[in-house]
XYZ file of C-alpha atoms in Angstrom:
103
model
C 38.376 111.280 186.490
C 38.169 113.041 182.998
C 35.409 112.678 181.078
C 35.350 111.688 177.233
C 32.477 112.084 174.521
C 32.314 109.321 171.458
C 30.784 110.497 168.968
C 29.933 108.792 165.877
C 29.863 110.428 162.639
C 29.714 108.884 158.858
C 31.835 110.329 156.017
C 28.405 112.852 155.426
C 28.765 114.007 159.143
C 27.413 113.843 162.298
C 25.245 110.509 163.556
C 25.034 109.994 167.348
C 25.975 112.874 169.465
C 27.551 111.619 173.014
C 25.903 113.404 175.113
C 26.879 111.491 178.776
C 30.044 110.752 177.950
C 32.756 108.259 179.680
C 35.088 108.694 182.559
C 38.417 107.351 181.180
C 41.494 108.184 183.478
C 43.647 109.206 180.417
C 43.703 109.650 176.555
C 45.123 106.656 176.366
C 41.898 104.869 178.155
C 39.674 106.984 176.314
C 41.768 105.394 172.717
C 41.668 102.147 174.159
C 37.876 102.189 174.567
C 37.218 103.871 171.085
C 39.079 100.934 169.753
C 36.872 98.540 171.612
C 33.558 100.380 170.428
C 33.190 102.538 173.858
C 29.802 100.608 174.745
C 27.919 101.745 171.626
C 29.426 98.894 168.872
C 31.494 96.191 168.611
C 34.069 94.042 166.216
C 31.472 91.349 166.023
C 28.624 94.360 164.495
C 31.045 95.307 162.559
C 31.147 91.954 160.920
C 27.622 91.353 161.144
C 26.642 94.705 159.635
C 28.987 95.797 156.826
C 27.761 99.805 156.274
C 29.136 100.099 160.031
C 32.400 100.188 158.780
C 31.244 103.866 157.279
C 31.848 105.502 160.619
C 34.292 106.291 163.175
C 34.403 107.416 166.832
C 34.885 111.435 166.700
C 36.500 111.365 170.490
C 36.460 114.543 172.254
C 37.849 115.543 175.867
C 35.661 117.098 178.383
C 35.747 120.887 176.887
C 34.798 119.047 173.940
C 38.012 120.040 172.311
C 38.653 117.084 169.203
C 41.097 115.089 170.299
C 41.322 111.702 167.605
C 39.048 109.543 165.477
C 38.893 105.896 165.434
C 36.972 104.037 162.068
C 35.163 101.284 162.779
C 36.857 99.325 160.698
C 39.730 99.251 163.674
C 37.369 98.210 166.050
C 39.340 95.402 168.135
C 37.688 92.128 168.886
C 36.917 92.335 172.542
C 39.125 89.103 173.155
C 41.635 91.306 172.496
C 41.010 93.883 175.358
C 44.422 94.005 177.525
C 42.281 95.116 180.996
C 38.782 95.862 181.136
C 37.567 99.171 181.325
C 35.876 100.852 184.251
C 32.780 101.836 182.314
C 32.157 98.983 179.741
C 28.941 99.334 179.782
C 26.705 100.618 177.692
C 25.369 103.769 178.155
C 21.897 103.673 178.558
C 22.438 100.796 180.998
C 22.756 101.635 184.899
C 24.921 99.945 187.358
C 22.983 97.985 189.790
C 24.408 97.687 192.921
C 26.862 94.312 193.712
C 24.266 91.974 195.456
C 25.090 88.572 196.951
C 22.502 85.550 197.024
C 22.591 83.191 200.116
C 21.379 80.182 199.943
């Protein structure tokens, strides 16, 4: 699966350099996860935290090549996520393995 990088920048430049990036399984899942703040912010921040609205996802493919930029202020409300995504997570979280309790 290809790889994407989210990188967040302000009008002044650079803020948060992606380095792990996110497997997305086309541009159109890597746009789709921009729009829903690709683990790093969300609509609700966004509210919460009015200078967010300052930056934008820079989202590159996996030669780093630029492909499209998403403000923050188009951030969708996650209620509004069509499917989840495979990799919702956050970044600096880990998945744990699926564990079942018995009683």
């Amino acid at each position: 699966m290809p790889r994407y990088f989210f990188d967040v920048q302000s009008q002044r430049g650079l803020v948060c350099l992606d380095y792990q990036g996110l497997d997305c399984a086309t541009d159109e899942a890597a746009l789709r996860l921009a729009r829903h703040g690709a683990g790093f912010a969300s609509h609700g921040d966004c509210e919460r935290n009015p200078q967010l609205s300052r930056y934008q996802f820079a989202v590159a493919d996996a030669e780093h090549r630029a492909l499209f930029t998403v403000p923050f202020t188009e951030l969708l409300p996650d209620d509004d996520r069509a499917s989840p995504s495979p990799k919702s997570q956050p970044r600096s979280s880990r998945k744990r393995p699926h564990t079942t309790r018995h009683p």
